[in-house]
Coordinates of C-alpha atoms and ligand atoms in Angstrom, one line a residue:
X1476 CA 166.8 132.3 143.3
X1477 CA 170.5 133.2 142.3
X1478 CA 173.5 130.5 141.9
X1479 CA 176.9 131.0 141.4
X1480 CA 178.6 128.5 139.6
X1481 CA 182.4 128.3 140.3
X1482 CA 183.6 127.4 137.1
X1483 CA 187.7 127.4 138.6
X1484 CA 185.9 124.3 140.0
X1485 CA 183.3 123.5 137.1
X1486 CA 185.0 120.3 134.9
X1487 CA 182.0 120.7 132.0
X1488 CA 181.1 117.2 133.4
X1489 CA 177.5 118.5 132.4
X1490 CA 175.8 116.9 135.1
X1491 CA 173.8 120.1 135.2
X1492 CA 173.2 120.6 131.5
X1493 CA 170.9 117.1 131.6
X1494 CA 169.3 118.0 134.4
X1495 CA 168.4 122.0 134.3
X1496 CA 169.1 122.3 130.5
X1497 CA 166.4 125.9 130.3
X1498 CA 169.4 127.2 132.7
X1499 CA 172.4 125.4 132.1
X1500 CA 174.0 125.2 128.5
X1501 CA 177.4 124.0 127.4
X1502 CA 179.7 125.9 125.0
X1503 CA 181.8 123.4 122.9
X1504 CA 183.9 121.6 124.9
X1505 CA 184.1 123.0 128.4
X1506 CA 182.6 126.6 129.0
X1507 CA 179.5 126.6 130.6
X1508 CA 177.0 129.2 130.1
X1509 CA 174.2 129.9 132.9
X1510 CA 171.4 131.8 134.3
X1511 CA 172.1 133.8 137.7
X1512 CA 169.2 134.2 138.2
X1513 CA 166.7 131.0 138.2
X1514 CA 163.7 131.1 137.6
X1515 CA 161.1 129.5 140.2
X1516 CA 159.5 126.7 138.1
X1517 CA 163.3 125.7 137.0
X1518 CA 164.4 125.7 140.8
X1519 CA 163.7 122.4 141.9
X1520 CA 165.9 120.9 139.2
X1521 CA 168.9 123.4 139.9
X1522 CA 168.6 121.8 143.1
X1523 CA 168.9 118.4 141.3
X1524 CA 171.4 119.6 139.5
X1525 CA 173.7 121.3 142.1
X1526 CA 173.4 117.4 144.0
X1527 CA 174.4 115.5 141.2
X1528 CA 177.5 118.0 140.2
X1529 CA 180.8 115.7 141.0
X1530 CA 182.6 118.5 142.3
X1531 CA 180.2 120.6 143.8
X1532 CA 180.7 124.1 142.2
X1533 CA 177.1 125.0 141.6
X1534 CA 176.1 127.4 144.7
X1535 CA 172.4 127.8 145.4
X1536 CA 170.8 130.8 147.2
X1537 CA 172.0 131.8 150.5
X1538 CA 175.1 130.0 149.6
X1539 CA 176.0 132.6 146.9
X1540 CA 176.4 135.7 149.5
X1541 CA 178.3 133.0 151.5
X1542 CA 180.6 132.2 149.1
X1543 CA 181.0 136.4 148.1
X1544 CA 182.1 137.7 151.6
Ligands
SF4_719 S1 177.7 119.4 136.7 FE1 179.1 120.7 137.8 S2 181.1 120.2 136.8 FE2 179.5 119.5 135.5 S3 179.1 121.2 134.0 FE3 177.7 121.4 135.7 S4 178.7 122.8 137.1 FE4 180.2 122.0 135.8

C-alpha cells in the first residue's frame, strides 16, 4: 500500500512513530522520515497510525491518488 504523508501539515507530534515505528522514524526535532510504500504485515498499524495523527496528514491508499489530482 502507498501513503503520502503531508508534512506542510505533519507537526512531528509522532503519533505515528509509536505506533508504525518499522515505517515511520523521526529526524531530530521535527522531520519525519517514511516509507511510501508499506509493506503488508506493517499495514494495519499505518492504519492505526493514520487514526491517531492529530492533524490528519498521513494519507492511506486510494487517498494518495485523491490527494495527487
Ligand atoms: S502523527 Fe501525524 S503529525 Fe505526528 S509525526 Fe506522524 S504524521 Fe506527523
Amino acid at each position: 500500500m502507498r501513503i503520502v504523508v503531508d508534512l506542510t501539515r505533519c507537526q512531528a507530534y509522532a503519533q505515528c512513530v509509536f505506533l508504525a515505528p518499522a515505517v515511520f522514524e523521526l529526524h531530530g526535532e521535527e522531520a519525519l522520515l517514511y516509507r511510501p510504500d508499506v509493506p503488508d504485515e506493517q499495514i494495519d498499524r499505518v492504519r492505526q497510525a493514520a487514526a491517531a495523527c492529530p492533524v490528519q496528514a498521513i494519507l492511506l491508499g486510494a487517498e494518495v491518488s485523491a490527494d495527487a489530482r
